[in-house]
Each structure stands twice: as structure tokens, then as C-alpha cells.
Coordinates of C-alpha atoms in Angstrom, one line a residue:
Chain A
M1 CA 128.9 -146.5 33.7
K2 CA 131.4 -149.4 33.9
S3 CA 134.5 -150.9 32.9
F4 CA 136.5 -147.9 32.9
R5 CA 139.9 -147.9 31.5
G6 CA 142.2 -147.3 34.5
E7 CA 145.2 -144.8 34.5
P8 CA 148.1 -145.3 32.7
S9 CA 151.2 -147.1 34.2
I10 CA 153.2 -144.2 33.3
F11 CA 151.1 -142.4 35.8
R12 CA 150.8 -144.9 38.1
D13 CA 154.1 -144.8 40.3
R14 CA 153.1 -141.6 41.4
D15 CA 152.9 -141.4 45.4
H16 CA 149.2 -141.7 46.6
R17 CA 149.6 -138.2 48.3
E18 CA 150.1 -136.7 45.0
R19 CA 146.5 -136.6 44.7
Q20 CA 145.8 -134.9 47.5
A21 CA 143.8 -131.7 46.2
E22 CA 142.1 -129.7 49.2
L23 CA 140.9 -126.2 48.1
T24 CA 139.6 -123.8 50.7
V25 CA 138.2 -120.6 49.3
T26 CA 137.2 -118.3 52.4
D27 CA 135.2 -114.9 52.0
V28 CA 136.8 -114.1 48.3
S29 CA 135.6 -110.6 47.1
L30 CA 136.7 -109.1 43.9
S31 CA 135.1 -106.1 42.2
F32 CA 136.4 -104.0 39.0
G33 CA 135.6 -100.6 40.1
G34 CA 131.6 -100.4 41.3
V35 CA 131.2 -103.6 40.1
K36 CA 131.1 -106.4 42.5
A37 CA 131.9 -109.5 40.6
L38 CA 132.3 -111.7 43.6
Q39 CA 131.2 -110.9 47.3
D40 CA 132.4 -113.5 50.2
V41 CA 132.0 -116.4 48.3
S42 CA 133.3 -119.3 50.5
L43 CA 133.4 -123.0 49.1
Q44 CA 135.6 -126.1 49.6
V45 CA 137.0 -128.7 47.1
N46 CA 137.8 -132.2 48.5
T47 CA 140.2 -134.7 46.9
G48 CA 138.5 -137.0 44.5
E49 CA 135.5 -135.0 43.8
I50 CA 133.9 -132.8 41.0
L51 CA 132.4 -129.6 42.0
A52 CA 130.1 -127.8 39.4
V53 CA 130.1 -124.3 39.9
I54 CA 126.8 -122.7 38.1
G55 CA 124.6 -119.5 38.1
P56 CA 123.4 -117.4 35.5
N57 CA 125.2 -115.1 33.1
G58 CA 127.5 -112.3 34.8
A59 CA 127.1 -114.6 38.3
G60 CA 131.0 -114.3 38.9
K61 CA 131.6 -117.8 38.0
T62 CA 134.6 -117.1 35.5
S63 CA 135.9 -114.5 38.1
L64 CA 135.6 -117.1 40.7
M65 CA 137.7 -119.5 38.4
N66 CA 140.1 -117.0 37.3
C67 CA 141.1 -116.1 41.5
I68 CA 141.6 -119.6 42.0
T69 CA 144.1 -120.1 39.0
G70 CA 145.7 -116.9 39.9
F71 CA 144.5 -114.6 36.6
Y72 CA 142.7 -112.5 39.2
R73 CA 143.6 -111.2 42.5
P74 CA 141.0 -110.9 45.0
Q75 CA 140.7 -107.9 47.2
R76 CA 139.4 -109.6 50.1
G77 CA 139.1 -113.3 51.2
S78 CA 141.8 -116.0 51.2
I79 CA 142.5 -119.1 49.0
V80 CA 144.3 -122.0 50.4
F81 CA 145.2 -125.2 48.8
N82 CA 146.8 -128.4 50.3
G83 CA 147.3 -125.9 53.2
R84 CA 149.1 -123.5 51.5
D85 CA 147.9 -120.0 51.1
I86 CA 147.8 -119.4 47.4
T87 CA 145.7 -116.2 47.0
R88 CA 148.9 -114.2 45.8
L89 CA 150.5 -116.3 43.8
K90 CA 151.0 -115.7 39.9
P91 CA 149.2 -118.4 37.3
H92 CA 152.6 -120.0 36.4
E93 CA 153.6 -120.4 40.2
L94 CA 150.0 -122.3 40.7
V95 CA 150.7 -124.6 37.9
K96 CA 154.0 -125.8 40.2
V97 CA 151.6 -126.1 43.1
G98 CA 149.2 -128.2 41.2
I99 CA 146.3 -126.5 39.7
G100 CA 145.7 -126.8 35.9
R101 CA 143.2 -125.2 33.9
T102 CA 141.2 -124.8 30.9
F103 CA 139.9 -121.7 29.4
Q104 CA 136.2 -120.4 28.5
N105 CA 137.1 -119.1 25.3
I106 CA 140.0 -121.5 24.0
E107 CA 143.6 -120.4 24.8
L108 CA 145.6 -122.9 22.6
F109 CA 148.5 -121.8 19.9
P110 CA 146.5 -122.2 16.9
G111 CA 149.6 -122.3 14.7
M112 CA 151.0 -125.5 16.4
T113 CA 150.2 -129.1 16.3
V114 CA 148.0 -130.5 18.6
L115 CA 151.2 -132.5 19.8
S116 CA 153.3 -129.3 20.3
N117 CA 150.6 -127.7 22.2
M118 CA 150.4 -130.5 24.8
L119 CA 154.2 -130.6 25.0
L120 CA 154.3 -126.8 25.6
A121 CA 152.4 -128.1 29.1
R122 CA 155.1 -130.5 30.2
H123 CA 156.9 -127.4 30.8
V124 CA 156.9 -127.6 34.8
H125 CA 157.8 -131.0 34.6
C126 CA 160.9 -130.7 32.4
R127 CA 163.9 -131.3 35.0
Y128 CA 166.8 -130.6 32.7
P129 CA 169.1 -127.6 33.3
F130 CA 169.9 -125.1 30.7
L131 CA 173.3 -126.2 29.9
G132 CA 172.1 -129.4 29.2
A133 CA 169.5 -128.3 26.9
V134 CA 172.1 -126.3 24.9
L135 CA 174.2 -129.4 24.4
F136 CA 171.2 -131.7 24.1
L137 CA 172.9 -134.3 26.4
P138 CA 171.4 -137.8 26.3
R139 CA 169.6 -137.3 29.5
V140 CA 167.5 -134.3 27.9
R141 CA 166.8 -136.7 25.2
R142 CA 165.8 -139.6 27.2
E143 CA 163.7 -136.8 29.1
E144 CA 161.8 -135.6 25.9
V145 CA 161.2 -139.2 25.2
R146 CA 159.6 -139.7 28.6
H147 CA 157.2 -136.6 28.2
R148 CA 156.4 -137.6 24.5
R149 CA 155.3 -141.0 26.1
V150 CA 153.0 -139.1 28.9
L151 CA 151.6 -137.3 26.2
E152 CA 150.6 -140.3 23.9
E153 CA 149.2 -142.1 26.8
I154 CA 146.8 -138.7 27.0
I155 CA 146.3 -138.7 23.3
D156 CA 145.2 -142.3 23.5
F157 CA 142.7 -141.5 26.7
L158 CA 141.1 -138.8 24.7
E159 CA 141.2 -140.3 21.7
L160 CA 142.9 -137.6 19.7
Q161 CA 145.3 -140.1 17.5
A162 CA 144.3 -139.1 14.4
I163 CA 144.7 -135.3 14.8
R164 CA 147.9 -135.2 16.8
K165 CA 150.3 -134.0 13.8
K166 CA 147.3 -131.4 13.0
T167 CA 147.5 -127.9 13.4
V168 CA 145.1 -126.6 16.1
A169 CA 143.3 -123.7 14.0
S170 CA 142.4 -126.4 11.3
L171 CA 140.3 -128.3 14.0
P172 CA 136.6 -128.0 14.3
Y173 CA 135.8 -126.1 17.6
G174 CA 134.7 -129.3 19.8
L175 CA 138.0 -131.0 19.0
M176 CA 139.7 -127.8 20.1
K177 CA 138.1 -128.0 23.6
R178 CA 139.3 -131.9 23.8
V179 CA 142.5 -130.8 22.8
E180 CA 142.3 -128.1 25.6
L181 CA 141.6 -130.4 28.1
G182 CA 144.6 -132.9 26.9
R183 CA 146.7 -130.1 27.3
A184 CA 145.7 -129.3 31.0
M185 CA 146.0 -133.0 31.6
A186 CA 149.5 -132.7 30.3
L187 CA 150.1 -130.4 33.4
E188 CA 149.6 -133.1 35.6
P189 CA 147.4 -131.0 37.8
R190 CA 146.1 -132.0 41.6
L191 CA 143.1 -129.9 40.7
L192 CA 141.8 -129.1 37.5
V193 CA 140.0 -126.1 36.6
L194 CA 137.5 -126.5 33.4
D195 CA 135.9 -123.0 32.8
E196 CA 132.9 -124.1 30.7
P197 CA 134.1 -127.4 29.0
F198 CA 130.9 -128.2 27.1
A199 CA 130.0 -124.7 26.0
G200 CA 129.4 -124.6 21.9
M201 CA 129.6 -128.4 21.7
T202 CA 126.9 -130.9 19.6
L203 CA 125.2 -133.0 21.5
E204 CA 127.6 -136.0 20.5
E205 CA 130.8 -134.1 21.4
K206 CA 129.2 -133.5 24.9
E207 CA 128.4 -136.9 25.4
D208 CA 131.9 -137.5 24.4
M209 CA 133.2 -135.0 26.9
V210 CA 131.1 -136.2 29.7
R211 CA 132.8 -139.7 29.3
F212 CA 136.1 -138.3 29.2
I213 CA 135.6 -136.5 32.4
R214 CA 133.8 -139.1 34.1
E215 CA 136.6 -141.4 33.5
L216 CA 139.2 -138.9 34.4
N217 CA 137.6 -138.7 37.6
E218 CA 136.7 -142.1 38.5
A219 CA 139.6 -144.1 37.0
W220 CA 142.5 -141.6 37.8
G221 CA 141.1 -140.0 40.7
Q222 CA 141.3 -136.4 39.2
T223 CA 139.8 -133.8 41.1
M224 CA 138.0 -131.3 39.2
I225 CA 136.3 -127.7 39.5
L226 CA 134.0 -126.8 36.3
V227 CA 131.9 -124.3 35.4
E228 CA 128.6 -125.4 33.4
H229 CA 125.2 -124.2 32.3
D230 CA 123.5 -127.5 31.2
M231 CA 121.7 -128.7 34.2
S232 CA 121.4 -132.3 32.7
I233 CA 125.2 -132.7 32.6
V234 CA 125.8 -131.0 36.1
M235 CA 123.4 -133.6 37.4
S236 CA 125.0 -136.6 35.9
I237 CA 128.6 -135.6 36.8
S238 CA 129.3 -133.5 39.6
T239 CA 129.5 -134.7 43.4
R240 CA 128.8 -131.3 44.6
V241 CA 127.0 -128.4 42.9
V242 CA 127.6 -124.6 43.9
V243 CA 125.4 -121.9 42.6
L244 CA 126.3 -118.4 42.4
N245 CA 124.0 -115.4 41.6
F246 CA 125.1 -111.7 41.1
G247 CA 128.4 -112.5 42.8
Q248 CA 127.2 -114.2 46.0
K249 CA 126.7 -118.0 46.7
L250 CA 123.4 -118.9 46.8
A251 CA 123.3 -122.6 47.5
E252 CA 125.8 -125.6 47.9
G253 CA 125.0 -129.3 48.0
V254 CA 124.4 -132.2 46.0
P255 CA 122.8 -132.1 42.9
E256 CA 119.4 -133.4 43.6
D257 CA 119.1 -130.9 46.6
I258 CA 120.1 -128.0 44.4
I259 CA 117.7 -128.7 42.0
N260 CA 115.0 -128.6 44.4
D261 CA 116.0 -125.6 46.2
P262 CA 113.3 -123.1 45.8
E263 CA 116.0 -120.2 45.6
V264 CA 117.8 -121.7 42.8
I265 CA 114.9 -122.4 41.1
R266 CA 113.6 -118.6 41.1
A267 CA 117.1 -117.4 40.3
Y268 CA 118.7 -119.9 37.9
L269 CA 116.4 -122.9 36.7
G270 CA 113.0 -120.8 36.2
Chain B
M1 CA 171.9 -151.8 10.3
K2 CA 170.0 -148.4 10.9
K3 CA 167.6 -147.9 8.1
L4 CA 168.3 -144.7 6.1
R5 CA 165.7 -142.4 5.6
F6 CA 166.2 -140.4 2.1
H7 CA 162.8 -138.9 1.0
P8 CA 159.6 -141.1 2.6
C9 CA 156.4 -140.4 0.9
G10 CA 154.9 -140.9 4.3
N11 CA 155.7 -140.6 8.2
F12 CA 157.5 -144.1 9.0
R13 CA 159.1 -143.2 12.1
E14 CA 159.1 -145.9 14.6
R15 CA 160.7 -144.2 17.8
Y16 CA 160.1 -141.0 20.1
E17 CA 163.8 -140.4 19.1
Q18 CA 163.2 -139.9 15.4
E19 CA 161.2 -137.0 16.0
L20 CA 163.9 -135.2 18.1
T21 CA 166.5 -135.0 15.6
V22 CA 168.0 -132.1 13.8
F23 CA 167.6 -133.4 10.0
E24 CA 164.3 -134.8 8.9
T25 CA 165.7 -137.3 6.6
D26 CA 169.6 -138.8 6.2
F27 CA 169.6 -137.2 3.1
G28 CA 169.5 -133.7 4.5
R29 CA 172.2 -135.1 6.9
L30 CA 174.3 -136.5 4.0
W31 CA 174.0 -132.9 2.3
T32 CA 174.9 -131.0 5.5
T33 CA 178.1 -133.1 5.9
L34 CA 179.2 -132.6 2.7
G35 CA 178.7 -128.9 2.7
I36 CA 180.7 -128.7 6.2
V37 CA 183.5 -130.8 4.4
A38 CA 183.3 -128.5 1.3
L39 CA 183.5 -125.4 3.6
F40 CA 186.5 -126.1 5.3
A41 CA 188.5 -128.3 3.1
L42 CA 188.0 -126.5 -0.4
V43 CA 186.4 -122.9 0.3
P44 CA 189.6 -121.1 1.9
F45 CA 191.8 -122.4 -0.8
V46 CA 190.0 -121.6 -3.9
A47 CA 188.1 -118.4 -3.1
S48 CA 189.8 -115.4 -4.1
P49 CA 190.8 -113.1 -0.6
Y50 CA 188.1 -110.9 -1.3
T51 CA 185.4 -113.8 -1.6
L52 CA 187.0 -115.1 1.5
Y53 CA 186.6 -111.6 3.2
V54 CA 182.8 -111.5 2.2
I55 CA 182.3 -115.1 3.2
N56 CA 184.0 -114.6 6.8
T57 CA 181.8 -111.2 7.0
I58 CA 178.6 -113.4 6.5
G59 CA 179.7 -116.0 8.9
I60 CA 180.1 -113.1 12.0
V61 CA 177.0 -111.5 10.9
A62 CA 175.2 -114.9 10.6
I63 CA 176.0 -115.7 14.4
A64 CA 174.6 -112.5 15.4
A65 CA 171.5 -113.0 12.9
V66 CA 170.8 -116.6 14.6
G67 CA 170.7 -114.8 18.0
L68 CA 168.7 -112.0 16.9
N69 CA 166.1 -114.6 15.2
I70 CA 165.7 -116.1 18.7
L71 CA 164.5 -112.8 20.3
I72 CA 162.6 -111.6 17.2
G73 CA 161.4 -114.9 15.4
Y74 CA 161.1 -117.3 18.4
T75 CA 160.0 -115.1 21.4
G76 CA 158.5 -112.1 19.6
Q77 CA 160.2 -109.1 20.9
I78 CA 161.6 -106.7 18.4
S79 CA 164.9 -105.2 19.5
L80 CA 166.2 -102.3 17.6
G81 CA 169.5 -102.4 19.5
H82 CA 171.3 -105.1 18.1
G83 CA 173.8 -103.0 16.3
A84 CA 174.8 -101.7 19.6
F85 CA 174.8 -104.8 21.3
F86 CA 177.6 -106.2 18.5
G87 CA 179.3 -103.1 19.5
V88 CA 179.3 -104.0 23.1
G89 CA 180.7 -107.4 22.1
A90 CA 183.4 -105.5 20.1
Y91 CA 184.2 -103.3 22.5
G92 CA 184.3 -105.7 25.2
A93 CA 186.6 -108.0 23.6
A94 CA 188.8 -105.3 22.4
V95 CA 189.2 -103.8 26.1
L96 CA 189.8 -107.1 27.7
A97 CA 192.3 -107.8 25.2
T98 CA 194.2 -104.3 25.3
R99 CA 193.9 -103.9 29.1
W100 CA 194.0 -107.3 30.7
D101 CA 195.8 -108.8 27.9
W102 CA 193.2 -111.7 27.7
P103 CA 193.4 -114.3 25.3
L104 CA 191.1 -114.8 22.5
A105 CA 189.7 -118.0 24.2
A106 CA 188.6 -116.2 27.3
A107 CA 187.9 -112.5 25.7
V108 CA 185.2 -113.8 23.1
P109 CA 183.1 -115.7 25.6
A110 CA 183.7 -112.9 28.2
A111 CA 182.4 -110.5 25.8
G112 CA 179.4 -112.7 24.8
L113 CA 178.6 -112.9 28.5
I114 CA 179.1 -109.0 29.3
T115 CA 176.3 -108.5 26.3
A116 CA 174.2 -110.7 27.4
L117 CA 174.2 -108.7 30.7
V118 CA 173.7 -105.4 29.0
G119 CA 171.0 -107.1 26.7
M120 CA 169.2 -108.1 30.0
V121 CA 169.2 -104.4 31.3
F122 CA 167.6 -103.4 27.7
G123 CA 165.2 -106.4 28.4
L124 CA 164.0 -104.9 31.3
P125 CA 161.2 -102.8 29.7
S126 CA 159.8 -106.3 28.4
S127 CA 157.9 -107.1 31.7
R128 CA 155.5 -104.0 31.0
L129 CA 155.9 -103.2 27.2
K130 CA 155.0 -105.2 24.5
G131 CA 155.1 -104.9 20.4
L132 CA 155.8 -101.5 18.9
Y133 CA 156.4 -100.0 22.3
L134 CA 159.0 -102.1 23.5
T135 CA 160.8 -101.8 20.4
I136 CA 161.0 -97.9 20.9
A137 CA 162.5 -98.9 24.4
T138 CA 165.0 -100.8 22.4
L139 CA 165.8 -98.0 19.9
A140 CA 166.4 -96.1 23.1
G141 CA 169.0 -98.7 24.2
Q142 CA 170.8 -98.3 20.7
F143 CA 171.5 -94.6 21.4
I144 CA 172.3 -95.2 25.3
I145 CA 175.0 -97.5 24.3
E146 CA 176.3 -95.4 21.2
Y147 CA 176.5 -92.4 23.5
V148 CA 178.2 -94.4 26.3
L149 CA 180.8 -95.9 23.9
V150 CA 181.9 -92.7 22.4
H151 CA 181.9 -90.6 25.7
W152 CA 183.0 -93.2 28.2
D153 CA 186.9 -92.7 26.7
T154 CA 188.7 -93.7 29.8
V155 CA 187.6 -97.3 28.6
T156 CA 186.8 -97.3 25.3
M157 CA 188.9 -94.5 24.2
G158 CA 186.2 -92.8 22.6
T159 CA 186.5 -91.4 19.0
M160 CA 190.2 -92.8 18.9
G161 CA 189.2 -96.4 18.5
I162 CA 191.0 -99.4 20.0
T163 CA 193.5 -101.6 17.5
L164 CA 193.5 -105.0 19.2
P165 CA 196.6 -107.2 19.4
P166 CA 196.8 -109.8 16.5
P167 CA 194.7 -113.3 18.0
S168 CA 196.2 -116.3 18.6
L169 CA 194.5 -119.6 20.2
W170 CA 196.5 -122.0 22.1
G171 CA 199.7 -121.3 20.0
W172 CA 198.0 -121.1 17.0
E173 CA 198.6 -117.5 15.3
I174 CA 195.3 -116.4 13.4
R175 CA 196.5 -114.8 10.5
G176 CA 195.0 -113.4 7.4
D177 CA 191.6 -114.1 5.9
V178 CA 192.2 -118.2 5.7
G179 CA 193.2 -118.1 9.5
F180 CA 190.0 -116.2 10.7
F181 CA 187.9 -118.4 8.2
Y182 CA 189.1 -121.2 10.6
L183 CA 188.1 -119.6 13.6
I184 CA 184.7 -118.2 12.5
F185 CA 183.4 -121.0 10.9
P186 CA 183.8 -123.5 13.8
V187 CA 182.3 -120.9 16.1
F188 CA 179.3 -120.3 13.8
I189 CA 178.7 -124.0 13.3
L190 CA 179.0 -124.6 17.3
M191 CA 176.4 -121.7 18.0
L192 CA 174.0 -122.6 15.1
W193 CA 174.0 -126.2 16.8
M194 CA 173.2 -124.8 20.3
A195 CA 170.5 -122.6 19.2
V196 CA 168.7 -125.5 17.3
N197 CA 169.4 -127.6 20.5
L198 CA 167.7 -125.0 22.7
M199 CA 164.9 -124.3 20.6
R200 CA 164.0 -128.1 20.4
T201 CA 163.8 -128.2 24.2
K202 CA 161.7 -126.6 26.8
Y203 CA 163.4 -123.2 26.5
G204 CA 162.5 -122.8 22.7
R205 CA 159.0 -124.1 23.3
A206 CA 158.5 -121.6 26.2
F207 CA 159.9 -118.7 23.9
V208 CA 157.5 -119.7 21.1
A209 CA 154.6 -119.8 23.8
I210 CA 155.2 -116.4 24.8
R211 CA 155.1 -115.2 21.1
D212 CA 152.1 -117.0 20.4
N213 CA 149.7 -116.4 23.3
D214 CA 151.5 -115.1 26.4
R215 CA 148.1 -115.7 28.9
A216 CA 148.0 -119.4 27.9
A217 CA 151.6 -119.7 28.5
E218 CA 151.3 -118.5 31.8
G219 CA 148.5 -120.7 32.6
M220 CA 150.8 -123.4 31.2
G221 CA 153.2 -122.6 34.0
I222 CA 155.7 -120.4 32.0
A223 CA 157.1 -117.6 34.1
I224 CA 156.6 -114.7 31.3
F225 CA 159.0 -112.1 32.3
P226 CA 162.0 -114.4 33.1
Y227 CA 161.9 -116.0 30.0
K228 CA 161.6 -112.9 27.6
L229 CA 164.8 -111.6 29.9
L230 CA 166.6 -115.1 29.0
S231 CA 166.0 -114.7 25.4
F232 CA 167.2 -111.2 25.5
A233 CA 170.4 -112.7 27.2
I234 CA 170.6 -115.5 24.8
S235 CA 170.1 -113.2 21.7
S236 CA 172.6 -110.3 23.0
F237 CA 175.3 -113.5 23.9
Y238 CA 175.1 -114.6 20.1
A239 CA 175.4 -110.5 19.2
G240 CA 178.3 -110.0 21.7
V241 CA 180.5 -112.7 20.0
A242 CA 179.6 -111.9 16.9
G243 CA 180.9 -108.4 17.7
A244 CA 184.0 -109.9 19.7
L245 CA 185.1 -111.8 16.1
F246 CA 184.3 -108.7 14.3
A247 CA 186.7 -106.7 16.5
Y248 CA 189.7 -109.3 16.0
Y249 CA 188.8 -109.5 12.4
T250 CA 188.8 -106.1 11.6
V251 CA 191.8 -105.4 14.0
S252 CA 190.8 -101.7 14.9
I253 CA 187.4 -100.7 15.9
T254 CA 185.7 -97.4 15.9
T255 CA 182.1 -96.6 17.5
E256 CA 181.1 -95.7 13.9
P257 CA 179.8 -99.0 12.5
F258 CA 177.4 -99.7 15.4
N259 CA 174.8 -97.4 14.6
L260 CA 170.9 -97.7 13.9
A261 CA 171.3 -98.7 10.5
L262 CA 173.4 -101.7 11.4
S263 CA 170.4 -102.8 13.9
V264 CA 168.0 -102.3 10.8
E265 CA 170.2 -104.5 8.8
Y266 CA 169.8 -107.2 11.3
I267 CA 166.4 -107.0 11.5
A268 CA 166.3 -107.1 7.7
M269 CA 168.2 -110.0 8.1
V270 CA 165.6 -111.9 10.4
I271 CA 162.7 -110.7 8.0
I272 CA 164.0 -111.6 4.7
G273 CA 165.5 -114.8 6.1
G274 CA 162.2 -116.2 7.6
M275 CA 161.6 -115.2 11.0
G276 CA 161.2 -118.3 13.4
N277 CA 163.5 -120.4 11.3
M278 CA 167.0 -121.2 12.0
A279 CA 168.1 -121.6 8.6
G280 CA 166.2 -118.6 7.9
A281 CA 168.6 -116.0 9.9
V282 CA 171.6 -117.6 7.9
F283 CA 170.1 -117.2 4.7
G284 CA 169.4 -113.6 5.7
A285 CA 172.7 -113.0 6.5
V286 CA 174.0 -114.3 3.4
F287 CA 171.7 -112.2 1.2
I288 CA 171.9 -109.0 2.8
T289 CA 175.5 -109.1 2.9
V290 CA 176.2 -110.1 -0.5
L291 CA 173.6 -107.4 -1.4
N292 CA 175.4 -104.7 0.4
E293 CA 178.7 -106.0 -1.5
I294 CA 176.6 -105.7 -5.0
L295 CA 175.5 -102.1 -4.2
R296 CA 179.1 -101.1 -3.0
W297 CA 180.5 -102.4 -6.0
G298 CA 177.4 -100.7 -8.1
T299 CA 177.8 -97.5 -6.7
D300 CA 181.7 -97.4 -7.0
M301 CA 181.6 -98.3 -10.3
M302 CA 179.2 -95.9 -11.1
M303 CA 181.4 -93.2 -9.7
N304 CA 184.4 -94.2 -11.7
M305 CA 182.5 -94.1 -15.0
G306 CA 182.8 -90.6 -16.2
I307 CA 179.6 -89.8 -17.2
F308 CA 177.5 -91.4 -14.3
G309 CA 180.3 -89.8 -12.0
S310 CA 177.7 -87.2 -10.3
M311 CA 175.1 -89.6 -10.8
G312 CA 176.9 -92.4 -8.5
L313 CA 177.0 -89.6 -5.7
N314 CA 173.5 -89.6 -5.7
M315 CA 173.2 -93.3 -5.9
A316 CA 175.1 -93.7 -3.0
P317 CA 172.0 -93.4 -0.6
L318 CA 170.1 -95.8 -3.0
R319 CA 172.0 -98.8 -0.7
E320 CA 169.3 -97.8 1.8
F321 CA 166.6 -97.6 -0.6
V322 CA 167.3 -101.3 -2.0
F323 CA 167.4 -102.5 1.5
G324 CA 163.9 -101.3 2.4
L325 CA 162.7 -102.3 -1.1
A326 CA 163.9 -105.8 -0.3
I327 CA 162.1 -106.1 3.2
V328 CA 159.1 -104.6 1.5
I329 CA 159.1 -107.1 -1.5
F330 CA 159.6 -110.1 1.0
I331 CA 157.1 -108.8 3.6
I332 CA 154.6 -108.4 0.8
F333 CA 155.3 -112.0 -1.5
E334 CA 156.9 -114.3 1.2
P335 CA 156.6 -113.4 4.6
R336 CA 158.1 -116.2 5.6
G337 CA 161.2 -115.5 4.0
L338 CA 163.8 -117.2 2.0
A339 CA 163.5 -120.2 4.4
E340 CA 160.1 -120.8 2.8
V341 CA 161.5 -120.0 -0.7
W342 CA 164.2 -123.0 -0.1
R343 CA 161.5 -125.1 1.6
I344 CA 159.4 -124.9 -1.7
W345 CA 162.0 -125.2 -3.7
R346 CA 163.2 -128.2 -2.2
S347 CA 159.9 -130.1 -2.0
S348 CA 159.5 -129.4 -5.7
F349 CA 162.3 -132.3 -6.0
R350 CA 160.6 -134.6 -3.8
L351 CA 158.4 -135.9 -6.4
W352 CA 160.7 -134.8 -9.5
P353 CA 160.5 -135.5 -12.2
F354 CA 157.0 -137.0 -12.1
S355 CA 155.2 -134.0 -10.2
Y356 CA 151.6 -133.9 -10.9

């Protein structure tokens, strides 16, 4: 891979420290009644890397993502992000902390256009006060235009120009996934959590998505966790891999080691 | 010179600001301006006192309907307590004006704020309840407020009612239907404009997100419960201001009009007008108020005609029936309400006379 497009200038004035995304998950356990979804799972995400979480069905991958993004609350263990304990924070507070996500089953707003879907994600970046909004002061107008510029950069990046005014419900599945990635990018997260970004895609769509994710990581420096099943994709994009099985961590390491790990081969790769 | 846009046959926008305008075309802006000018310069002098009374009532009711539309149409939280909130506004203004001699300019916004607080209290169940269950919880609010208005007679004078002093605004004595026309409609236009502004900023977007998919809304950093409460507060504020204007307009208020039937009437306005559409709420207010007057006129006429006399009495409950029928017809044939009918009718002119 070469000649990545660089990060657009509208983002470039950000402080370098705003890229920092150090996530430490320590001994997280989650159970639903008698079902132990996660048992003492620990992992570490470092700034600038792509961590892939793999495992068979029901291994607890999505549960782990939901714990990290605040949709589930683990019974034991702690999750620390950039030195701050985020175990008990709610999803909307985590967005402010800098964790953005996509969902396994697309959770877009189907009746809205692609653009208004993405505009929603700018919510936490809107700084104007309530009274300013009521009177639609010039500064509100300026800020709205600025948000729109940011979105246009993301639209350019993800090649969504042709569909920006289309309602999401009218789009094919693969494009919806791409729009959802765009919406998560509009949150400007430090850590992007992608829950099965390649699920249900055709080969071409997967190739496009791999290109976007690699470019996002290498040119924009975006830190990511992603859940994935397709081993060839995992091998080609991830910095490190964590393998889950029945709620427990089976292995962790660089892709080359994981693919040769006898435990992983027995449990997952077959 | 700025290029005027009338009916472009495509998207020729060049700046992002152009997507933030209230009116899509300069044509719409022109007509609205002309409409407002005609409204203020012509209507009060042409209309008969009765017509002017109906128009004023529409203005008051439309303020409340716009507010309720923010709650029902945009945030997706159905409130069956808006008739009572309207009453809280009316009583708030009446008590402030009679007990503490507050002037109109202070009493009306204060009544709105009081109602906003009351609305937030009755919006609290929305943290746990959704859909139909929340509707029932707000129904409880309707009855609680009605009970309080009747029985807290040290403040509300109970069934005696309150008579308000004649209002004046910075030396301007507001008298008669014409006077009130010049009070009600500027307030209505101001509040409509504020609602439109709110809906094109992050607050409106957050409301719509909560309505459409609250899980995803939370994932986008929107705190669901505070925004639901905010929606209740804004919507009740509108109801309160409308109620306060109503109190001044009718001079003497009792608790009777602020019942469940009024709440249902407001919901009917929002549904018939078009949920989630600002113009829709206004259309709904016009439609329901005019329908009300026609039905009243119809039943009155029947009662005065010898042979139909007894029939007229039997026909009185027919008003509710026609109401229900109108809602059902709209839900079946045009769920997006009068606003959609208006849009379709308007766009049929776009290619006129050479439409295909």
C-alpha cells in the first residue's frame, strides 16, 4: 500500500495528544443470569494500532465491545481509558471521552439522509448554547457550516459523494456499513470500535472497506478495535489479535503468531 | 447581486449556508413575507369581529400545537396532558396578574416558565416509560393538574375562576379583538421562528434521533433522558405561553376548558396537521379550530330549526364523533397530514402547465 491520502487539513490542527488512545481492560467479567459471557478478560490497546478481536460464535466478542462502549456494565473488572476509569460511564459519556463505535446490526436512522445521519454524530462537537440555537445567531450558523465542512471531508474520504442526499433506507447493505463508519468517524473518536464492519459484504465491498480502514489507521493515525471473522482480512490489517473462546481469552499476539497457535487452530480455525 | 431562486429544477446550491435557510426557495420567502404583511395590514380591518375571534383563537391554539409537535412529532413522546399544561399557563398568568399585579410582558413568559417546570415534572416518567405507557403516565398528569386547579382554591379560586385585569403592554392598552390580534400574532410568529431554529440545530437533531432510534442516539453521544426532559420543557413552555394569552383573551377563566378533551384536540391537531412538520402543526390548529366552529354552528342551527330541534340535541355529541372520524381518515389516507397534502399540491405547480 502506498500513496495514502493524508488527513484533511480541517482535522490537522488538532493537538497531537488528542490522538492518544490507551485502553486497558482488566479482568472484566460479565454474566447474564447463568450464562458467563466474559470471564476475566484482559487486554490492552495502544495508540495508533488496530486490535482485532476474533473467536467463534458466542465467544463474547460483541459483549466485550458493548462493555467498552458502555452499553453493558461488567459485574467485575475495570476498563481504563487514557488513565480514566470508564467502567461505569454511560454510552453517551463515553462518546465525549473519545470512544466511538459502529454496531453489528446497523443502527442508522433509516428515514434520514446520509448527511443528516452523519450530522447527528457532530452532536458532541456542537458548542453553541441553547439560547443561541433558539435565535440562530451568526455564530451558530458559522459552526453549523464548519460541521458540514468536516462531514464533507469524511464523505470525500469514504467516497459517499453520490449518495449524500439519499435516505439510508434506500441504500444497499454494504453502503449502509460504510455510512455507519462515516458516522462514527464524524464523532472524531480517539478510539474507534468497529463491531463486524465486514459482515454481510460482497468481496468488492470488503476490499473497499479494508482500504478505508487501513488508510484511516495509517494516514490519519486512528486507533481501532475491530471484531472480525474473516481471517484473511484480520491477517492483512491488524497490528495485534486477541482470540476469545467461551468468554475467555485464548491468545493474544501478532497475526503471524496467532495463526500458528495450536490452541487457536483447535478452537477456532479448525 | 444575489441570485434569486424561484423554482430550480435541480440542486444549484453553491454554499453550505444555503442549506441552513428556513425557506427552500426565495419564492417561498416572498410569499411568506407577503402573507405576513397581508395578515397584519389587512386582516384586522377586513374581518368581522366573529372571524377575527376565530383567527385569534387559531393563533393562540397554534402556539400550543407547535409546542406539542416538538414533543410528539419530533421527539416521539406522546403527551395526553397538554390541555392541562395549557391550563397551568392560563392560571399562572392569571394568578401573577391578579395577586402580584405583574404586567403582561412579565406574566406571559413567567407563565410559560412555570408550565415548563410542571411539564418537566410530568416528563420524569419518560426516563423509564416508552410509547403507550408514557402516554398513560401523562394522562395521570392531566387529571392531577385538573384536580389541583379545582381544589387548590387559595391560589386558583377553585370553581369561582379568576377575572384578569385588562392587559397593557408598555402603555399600549390592549382592547378588543383587533388589539389582541396585534398581541397574539407577533408572539405566534416569534415562537414559530424559534421552534424552526431549534429544529435545525443540534437540539432538534437530538430530538429526532431519540424518536427514531434511541440506542443509536445514545451511541452518538446524546444523553437521552435530559433531552426528553428538555423536549417536555420546551413543549410545555409553548403550551404555557398559549394558555397565558388565552387567559388574557377570555378575561375570565375557570378550570372547565382545560380537560382531557382539550388534550385530545391538541393531539388531533398534531396528527392531522402532520407530525414532525412545523407548518403541519399550524395547519392542524387551523383545521381543528375551524372544524370546531363549523360543528358548533351546525348544531346550533339544527337546534333552532323546529323539526330538527330534538335531533340537534342528539347531534351535540356528534362533534366528538366527527373529530375522531377526521383523525382516522387522516391516519388511513394521509398519515403525514395536511402538511403533506400541501406539499403535494404545491409541487404539482412546479411543472405546471407542462406536467407529465
